[in-house]
Coordinates of C-alpha atoms and ligand atoms in Angstrom, one line a residue:
X1 CA -12.5 62.3 28.0
X2 CA -10.2 63.8 25.4
X3 CA -9.6 60.3 23.9
X4 CA -13.3 59.7 23.4
X5 CA -13.9 63.1 21.9
X6 CA -11.1 62.5 19.4
X7 CA -12.6 59.2 18.5
X8 CA -16.1 60.6 17.8
X9 CA -14.7 63.5 15.8
X10 CA -12.6 61.0 13.7
X11 CA -15.8 59.0 13.0
X12 CA -17.1 62.1 11.2
X13 CA -14.0 62.5 9.1
X14 CA -14.5 61.8 5.4
X15 CA -11.7 60.1 3.4
X16 CA -11.3 60.3 -0.4
X17 CA -8.6 59.6 -2.9
X18 CA -6.5 62.4 -4.2
X19 CA -4.6 62.3 -7.5
X20 CA -1.6 64.6 -7.7
X21 CA -0.6 65.5 -11.3
X22 CA 3.1 66.4 -11.2
X23 CA 3.9 68.5 -14.3
X24 CA 7.5 67.4 -14.2
X25 CA 9.3 65.6 -17.1
X26 CA 11.7 63.7 -14.9
X27 CA 9.0 62.2 -12.7
X28 CA 6.8 61.6 -15.8
X29 CA 9.6 59.7 -17.5
X30 CA 10.4 57.7 -14.4
X31 CA 6.8 56.8 -14.0
X32 CA 6.5 55.6 -17.6
X33 CA 9.7 53.6 -17.3
X34 CA 8.3 52.0 -14.2
X35 CA 5.1 51.1 -16.1
X36 CA 7.2 49.7 -19.0
X37 CA 9.2 47.6 -16.6
X38 CA 6.1 46.1 -15.0
X39 CA 4.7 45.4 -18.4
X40 CA 7.9 43.9 -19.7
X41 CA 8.1 41.7 -16.6
X42 CA 4.6 40.6 -17.1
X43 CA 4.9 39.8 -20.8
X44 CA 8.4 38.6 -20.9
X45 CA 8.9 36.7 -17.7
X46 CA 5.5 35.8 -16.3
X47 CA 3.8 35.0 -19.6
X48 CA 6.5 33.9 -22.1
X49 CA 9.2 32.4 -19.9
X50 CA 7.2 31.1 -16.9
X51 CA 4.0 30.4 -18.9
X52 CA 2.3 32.2 -16.0
X53 CA -1.1 32.1 -17.6
X54 CA -1.1 28.4 -16.9
X55 CA -2.1 26.8 -13.6
X56 CA 0.6 24.5 -12.3
X57 CA 0.6 21.4 -10.2
X58 CA 3.8 20.0 -8.7
X59 CA 2.2 17.5 -6.3
X60 CA 2.5 14.5 -8.7
X61 CA 1.2 11.2 -7.5
X62 CA 3.1 8.2 -8.7
X63 CA 3.4 4.4 -8.5
X64 CA 6.4 2.4 -9.7
X65 CA 6.5 -1.3 -10.5
X66 CA 9.7 -3.0 -11.7
X67 CA 10.4 -6.4 -13.2
X68 CA 13.8 -7.9 -14.0
X69 CA 14.5 -10.5 -16.7
X70 CA 17.5 -12.6 -17.4
X71 CA 19.3 -15.7 -16.1
X72 CA 22.9 -16.6 -15.6
X73 CA 24.8 -19.7 -14.6
X74 CA 27.7 -19.5 -12.0
X75 CA 30.1 -22.4 -11.4
X76 CA 32.3 -22.1 -8.4
X77 CA 34.7 -24.7 -7.0
X78 CA 32.8 -24.7 -3.6
X79 CA 29.3 -25.5 -4.7
X80 CA 29.4 -26.2 -8.4
X81 CA 27.0 -24.9 -10.9
X82 CA 24.1 -22.7 -9.8
X83 CA 21.5 -21.0 -11.9
X84 CA 20.6 -17.5 -10.9
X85 CA 17.2 -16.2 -12.1
X86 CA 15.4 -13.0 -11.1
X87 CA 14.0 -14.7 -7.9
X88 CA 17.5 -15.2 -6.7
X89 CA 19.3 -12.0 -7.8
X90 CA 16.7 -9.3 -7.2
X91 CA 16.3 -8.4 -3.5
X92 CA 13.5 -7.8 -2.5
X93 CA 11.8 -9.8 -5.3
X94 CA 8.5 -8.0 -5.3
X95 CA 9.1 -5.3 -7.9
X96 CA 9.7 -2.3 -5.8
X97 CA 10.9 1.2 -6.6
X98 CA 14.1 0.6 -4.7
X99 CA 15.8 -2.8 -5.4
X100 CA 19.1 -4.5 -5.4
X101 CA 20.7 -6.7 -8.1
X102 CA 23.3 -9.2 -7.1
X103 CA 26.4 -9.0 -9.3
X104 CA 29.0 -10.7 -7.2
X105 CA 29.0 -12.8 -4.0
X106 CA 31.0 -14.8 -1.5
X107 CA 29.3 -17.9 -0.3
X108 CA 30.0 -20.0 2.8
X109 CA 28.2 -23.2 2.4
X110 CA 27.3 -25.8 5.1
X111 CA 27.4 -23.7 8.2
X112 CA 26.3 -25.4 11.3
X113 CA 25.9 -24.2 14.9
X114 CA 29.0 -25.4 16.8
X115 CA 32.5 -24.5 18.0
X116 CA 35.2 -23.2 15.7
X117 CA 37.9 -20.6 15.4
X118 CA 37.1 -16.9 14.9
X119 CA 38.4 -15.4 11.7
X120 CA 41.8 -13.7 11.9
X121 CA 40.3 -10.7 10.2
X122 CA 38.4 -9.7 13.4
X123 CA 40.9 -7.9 15.7
X124 CA 38.9 -8.6 18.9
X125 CA 39.0 -12.3 18.1
X126 CA 42.8 -12.6 18.1
X127 CA 44.6 -14.0 21.2
X128 CA 47.9 -14.9 22.7
X129 CA 46.5 -17.0 25.6
X130 CA 43.2 -18.2 27.0
X131 CA 43.1 -15.0 29.1
X132 CA 42.3 -13.0 26.0
X133 CA 39.2 -15.1 25.4
X134 CA 36.8 -14.4 28.3
X135 CA 34.2 -17.1 28.3
X136 CA 30.7 -15.9 27.4
X137 CA 31.9 -12.6 25.9
X138 CA 30.9 -11.9 22.3
X139 CA 33.5 -11.0 19.8
X140 CA 33.2 -7.3 19.0
X141 CA 32.3 -7.0 15.3
X142 CA 32.8 -10.8 15.1
X143 CA 30.9 -13.9 14.5
X144 CA 30.1 -15.5 17.9
X145 CA 30.5 -16.0 21.6
X146 CA 34.0 -16.8 23.1
X147 CA 34.3 -20.2 24.8
X148 CA 37.4 -19.3 26.9
X149 CA 39.9 -21.1 24.7
X150 CA 42.7 -19.6 22.6
X151 CA 43.5 -21.8 19.6
X152 CA 47.1 -22.1 18.7
X153 CA 46.6 -23.1 15.1
X154 CA 44.9 -19.8 14.1
X155 CA 45.9 -17.4 16.9
X156 CA 42.2 -16.6 17.5
X157 CA 39.6 -17.4 20.1
X158 CA 37.4 -20.5 19.8
X159 CA 33.8 -19.3 19.5
X160 CA 30.3 -20.7 19.5
X161 CA 28.9 -19.7 16.1
X162 CA 27.7 -20.8 12.7
X163 CA 30.7 -22.8 11.6
X164 CA 32.9 -22.5 9.7
X165 CA 32.9 -18.7 9.7
X166 CA 33.1 -16.8 6.5
X167 CA 36.7 -16.9 5.1
X168 CA 36.9 -16.4 1.4
X169 CA 38.2 -13.3 -0.2
X170 CA 36.2 -11.1 -2.5
X171 CA 36.6 -12.3 -6.1
X172 CA 38.3 -9.7 -8.3
X173 CA 35.9 -10.5 -11.2
X174 CA 32.1 -10.2 -10.8
X175 CA 30.7 -13.7 -10.6
X176 CA 27.4 -12.6 -12.3
X177 CA 29.1 -10.7 -15.1
X178 CA 26.4 -11.7 -17.4
X179 CA 24.1 -9.4 -15.4
X180 CA 25.0 -6.7 -17.9
X181 CA 22.5 -8.2 -20.3
X182 CA 19.6 -8.4 -17.8
X183 CA 16.8 -6.0 -18.4
X184 CA 14.6 -3.9 -16.1
X185 CA 11.1 -3.2 -17.1
X186 CA 9.9 0.0 -15.3
X187 CA 6.2 0.7 -15.2
X188 CA 5.4 4.1 -13.8
X189 CA 1.9 5.5 -13.4
X190 CA 1.5 9.2 -12.6
X191 CA -1.5 11.4 -11.8
X192 CA -2.0 15.1 -11.5
X193 CA -5.0 15.2 -9.2
X194 CA -5.8 18.8 -9.7
X195 CA -6.4 18.2 -13.4
X196 CA -7.7 14.6 -13.2
X197 CA -4.9 13.6 -15.6
X198 CA -3.3 10.1 -15.5
X199 CA -0.7 8.5 -17.6
X200 CA 1.9 5.7 -17.7
X201 CA 5.4 5.6 -19.1
X202 CA 4.6 2.6 -21.3
X203 CA 4.3 3.8 -24.8
X204 CA 0.8 3.4 -26.2
X205 CA 1.4 1.7 -29.4
X206 CA -0.7 -0.6 -31.6
X207 CA 2.4 -2.7 -32.3
X208 CA 2.1 -5.3 -29.5
X209 CA 5.5 -6.8 -30.0
X210 CA 7.2 -3.5 -29.6
X211 CA 7.5 -3.9 -25.8
X212 CA 8.9 -7.4 -26.3
X213 CA 11.8 -6.3 -28.4
X214 CA 12.5 -2.7 -27.6
X215 CA 15.4 -1.5 -25.5
X216 CA 15.6 2.1 -24.1
X217 CA 17.9 4.3 -26.2
X218 CA 18.0 8.0 -25.7
X219 CA 18.0 8.7 -29.4
X220 CA 16.0 5.9 -31.1
X221 CA 13.7 4.6 -28.4
X222 CA 13.3 7.3 -25.8
X223 CA 9.9 6.0 -24.6
X224 CA 10.7 2.3 -24.4
X225 CA 10.4 1.4 -20.7
X226 CA 12.9 -1.5 -20.9
X227 CA 16.5 -0.8 -19.8
X228 CA 19.5 -3.0 -20.3
X229 CA 21.6 -2.9 -17.2
X230 CA 24.9 -2.2 -18.9
X231 CA 23.4 0.6 -21.0
X232 CA 21.9 2.1 -17.8
X233 CA 25.2 2.0 -15.9
X234 CA 27.2 3.3 -18.8
X235 CA 24.9 6.3 -19.1
X236 CA 26.0 7.3 -15.6
X237 CA 29.6 7.3 -16.9
X238 CA 30.6 4.1 -15.3
X239 CA 31.6 0.7 -16.6
X240 CA 29.2 -2.1 -15.6
X241 CA 31.9 -4.8 -15.0
X242 CA 33.9 -2.4 -12.8
X243 CA 30.9 -1.5 -10.7
X244 CA 29.7 -5.1 -10.5
X245 CA 32.8 -6.2 -8.5
X246 CA 32.1 -4.1 -5.4
X247 CA 28.6 -2.8 -6.1
X248 CA 27.3 0.7 -6.0
X249 CA 24.2 2.8 -6.1
X250 CA 22.4 4.2 -9.2
X251 CA 19.6 6.7 -9.3
X252 CA 17.0 6.5 -12.1
X253 CA 15.3 9.8 -12.4
X254 CA 12.0 10.0 -14.3
X255 CA 10.9 13.5 -15.0
X256 CA 7.4 14.4 -16.2
X257 CA 7.1 18.0 -17.3
X258 CA 3.7 18.1 -19.0
X259 CA 2.0 21.0 -20.8
X260 CA -1.5 19.6 -20.6
X261 CA -2.8 22.2 -23.1
X262 CA -1.3 19.9 -25.7
X263 CA -2.4 16.4 -26.4
X264 CA -1.8 13.7 -23.8
X265 CA 0.5 11.9 -26.2
X266 CA 2.9 14.9 -25.8
X267 CA 3.2 14.2 -22.1
X268 CA 6.2 11.9 -21.9
X269 CA 8.8 11.0 -19.3
X270 CA 12.5 12.0 -19.6
X271 CA 14.9 9.5 -18.1
X272 CA 18.2 10.4 -16.5
X273 CA 20.7 8.2 -14.7
X274 CA 23.3 9.1 -12.0
X275 CA 25.6 7.2 -9.8
X276 CA 24.7 8.1 -6.3
X277 CA 27.7 6.7 -4.3
X278 CA 30.0 9.4 -5.4
X279 CA 32.9 8.3 -3.3
X280 CA 33.6 5.3 -5.5
X281 CA 37.3 5.8 -5.7
X282 CA 37.7 5.5 -1.9
X283 CA 38.1 1.7 -1.4
X284 CA 36.7 1.8 2.2
X285 CA 33.4 3.6 1.6
X286 CA 32.7 2.5 -2.0
X287 CA 30.5 -0.3 -3.0
X288 CA 27.4 -1.9 -1.6
X289 CA 27.1 -5.3 0.0
X290 CA 25.2 -7.1 2.7
X291 CA 24.7 -10.7 3.9
X292 CA 21.9 -13.1 4.1
X293 CA 21.5 -16.9 4.6
X294 CA 19.5 -19.7 3.1
X295 CA 18.5 -22.3 5.6
X296 CA 18.1 -26.1 5.0
X297 CA 17.5 -29.2 7.1
X298 CA 19.4 -32.4 6.7
X299 CA 17.8 -35.9 6.9
X300 CA 18.3 -35.8 10.8
X301 CA 16.3 -32.7 11.0
X302 CA 19.3 -30.5 11.9
X303 CA 19.5 -27.0 10.5
X304 CA 22.4 -25.9 8.3
X305 CA 22.7 -22.9 6.1
X306 CA 24.6 -21.2 3.3
X307 CA 25.7 -17.7 4.0
X308 CA 25.9 -15.2 1.2
X309 CA 27.7 -12.0 1.2
X310 CA 26.3 -10.3 -1.9
X311 CA 27.7 -7.3 -3.8
X312 CA 25.5 -5.6 -6.2
X313 CA 23.9 -2.5 -7.6
X314 CA 21.1 -0.8 -5.8
X315 CA 18.7 1.2 -8.0
X316 CA 16.6 4.0 -6.7
X317 CA 13.8 5.2 -8.9
X318 CA 12.9 8.8 -8.3
X319 CA 9.9 10.5 -9.9
X320 CA 9.6 14.3 -10.4
X321 CA 7.2 16.3 -12.4
X322 CA 4.8 19.1 -12.9
X323 CA 1.8 19.6 -15.0
X324 CA 0.6 23.0 -16.3
X325 CA -2.8 23.8 -17.7
X326 CA -4.0 27.1 -19.1
X327 CA -6.8 28.7 -17.2
X328 CA -8.5 32.0 -17.3
X329 CA -5.6 34.3 -17.9
X330 CA -7.5 37.5 -17.1
X331 CA -9.0 36.2 -13.9
X332 CA -5.9 34.8 -12.5
X333 CA -3.3 37.3 -13.7
X334 CA -4.9 40.6 -14.3
X335 CA -6.5 40.5 -10.9
X336 CA -3.3 39.8 -9.1
X337 CA -1.3 42.4 -11.1
X338 CA -4.0 45.1 -10.9
X339 CA -2.8 45.5 -7.4
X340 CA 0.3 47.0 -8.9
X341 CA -1.8 49.9 -10.1
X342 CA -4.0 50.0 -7.0
X343 CA -1.4 51.9 -5.2
X344 CA -3.6 54.3 -3.5
X345 CA -2.5 57.2 -1.4
X346 CA -4.5 58.6 1.4
X347 CA -4.0 62.0 2.7
X348 CA -5.7 63.5 5.7
X349 CA -7.0 67.0 5.2
X350 CA -8.1 69.1 8.1
X351 CA -10.9 71.2 6.7
X352 CA -11.2 74.6 8.3
X353 CA -14.7 74.7 7.0
X354 CA -16.9 71.7 7.5
X355 CA -18.9 71.4 4.3
X356 CA -21.7 69.3 5.9
X357 CA -22.4 71.3 9.0
X358 CA -21.3 74.6 7.8
X359 CA -19.5 75.4 11.1
X360 CA -16.2 77.1 11.7
X361 CA -13.9 75.8 14.4
Ligands
NAG1 C1 31.7 -26.4 -13.6 O1 33.1 -26.4 -13.4 C2 33.7 -27.7 -13.4 C3 35.2 -27.5 -13.2 O2 35.5 -26.5 -12.3 C4 33.4 -28.4 -14.7 O3 33.9 -29.7 -14.6 C5 31.9 -28.5 -14.9 O4 31.6 -29.1 -16.1 C6 31.3 -27.1 -14.8 N1 29.9 -27.2 -14.9 C7 29.1 -26.5 -15.8 C8 27.7 -26.7 -15.8 O5 29.7 -25.7 -16.5
NAG2 C1 49.9 -24.0 22.2 O1 51.0 -23.2 22.4 C2 51.5 -23.3 23.7 C3 52.6 -22.3 23.9 O2 52.9 -21.6 22.7 C4 52.0 -24.7 23.9 O3 52.5 -24.9 25.2 C5 50.9 -25.7 23.7 O4 51.3 -27.0 23.7 C6 50.2 -25.5 22.3 N1 49.1 -26.3 22.2 C7 48.8 -27.0 21.1 C8 47.6 -27.9 21.1 O5 49.5 -27.0 20.1
NAG3 C1 25.6 -9.8 -23.6 O1 24.9 -10.0 -24.8 C2 25.8 -9.8 -25.9 C3 24.9 -9.9 -27.2 O2 23.8 -10.8 -27.0 C4 26.9 -10.7 -25.9 O3 27.8 -10.5 -27.1 C5 27.7 -10.5 -24.7 O4 28.8 -11.4 -24.6 C6 26.8 -10.7 -23.5 N1 27.6 -10.3 -22.3 C7 28.0 -11.2 -21.4 C8 28.8 -10.7 -20.2 O5 27.8 -12.4 -21.5
NAG4 C1 39.0 7.5 -9.9 O1 40.0 6.7 -10.3 C2 40.2 6.6 -11.7 C3 41.4 5.7 -11.9 O2 41.4 4.7 -11.1 C4 40.5 8.1 -12.2 O3 40.6 8.0 -13.6 C5 39.3 8.9 -11.8 O4 39.6 10.3 -12.2 C6 39.1 8.9 -10.3 N1 37.9 9.7 -10.1 C7 37.8 10.5 -9.0 C8 36.5 11.2 -8.8 O5 38.7 10.7 -8.3
NAG5 C1 -2.3 35.0 -8.4 O1 -3.3 34.6 -7.5 C2 -3.4 33.2 -7.4 C3 -4.6 32.9 -6.5 O2 -5.4 33.9 -6.3 C4 -2.1 32.6 -6.9 O3 -2.2 31.2 -6.8 C5 -1.0 33.0 -7.8 O4 0.2 32.6 -7.3 C6 -1.0 34.5 -8.0 N1 0.1 34.9 -9.0 C7 1.0 35.8 -8.8 C8 2.0 36.1 -9.9 O5 1.0 36.5 -7.8

């Protein structure tokens, strides 16, 4: 019963703000210093440094399209001359944000399904006697299925595989060294959905031939979207021809920091380039390569193939950005910050004399 009584009495309590004026210099000075600090923070940090009167958007929507240009001729003793154009050296060829450019390769032409010796480089393929080559077992990290024979001539198991297996050593010079003069054309479209703002990195110019002859240069052509591979790699602090031997991974960062209070022509991308495979001095982990094959049929309808182990540079295009746009400064900021001053204090006062009912307890 007492709980209910207390509840009803509390319903009839009246609450009001009370201001206490402390006539004390120290507290006064402290209070003014606090106000100054808040004001300084607001003006200095929020408004001037962080441009806090602007509304920001960091959820940038983007699309990237790439196109490579350039051709080169290779001439090897195994297969003779071969012309490499973008369809051959860009993998995948459909103009993606992440792509690979062949700069070096080992080819194993005319492979046919059949029986041959496993490569001596594969430890599991080596043998002393036929007992080491269990029939039907696949060679761990190798090229085929063991037939049960150990071949004297090579000291390895006979296998059922695409024959002959890959044997050449990696060339010490990049076979597509002329790739340094290839160019990448990067088209990047961005959108800040909150502000309905769209733009592309291709410079809007009345000079139509500009895009045909420009080449990105940090100083002279910072808004040209065409990049020469050698320049791009050298701005990561690496030498293209060195990197082309074993391959590597390069990041192209496009940064859009746009103040949309200014004209749209002031909203321009900043490019930066980094090598992403940082371990490049370690010969085991450095480089980038993979294999693929091209298949053919001879006049008898039998399949044969050319196996390629390609080394090259993988490019990752990354887009970052934020847009800022001024909006009602007073609405957005003064309302938030007014809570600084809305620091109210409640104090419960137990009146001996209830002014409404005039009764004494
Ligand atoms: C390719 O190299 C061979 C010699 O290795 C040479 O005879 C031939 O003319 C070269 N072909 C081209 C197109 O350069
Ligand atoms: C393989 O080596 C074994 C023993 O080393 C020998 O007896 C055999 O004749 C050799 N076979 C061939 C085909 O050379
Ligand atoms: C790249 O082009 C420049 C100028 O056109 C030329 O001097 C250079 O030899 C070329 N690089 C290669 C590897 O062919
Ligand atoms: C990599 O090796 C080169 C010389 O081969 C050396 O100059 C360079 O400092 C090395 N870089 C790192 C990160 O170890
Ligand atoms: C102010 O309020 C808006 C929304 O009411 C919020 O997005 C913004 O982050 C606030 N700013 C600060 C400095 O608290």
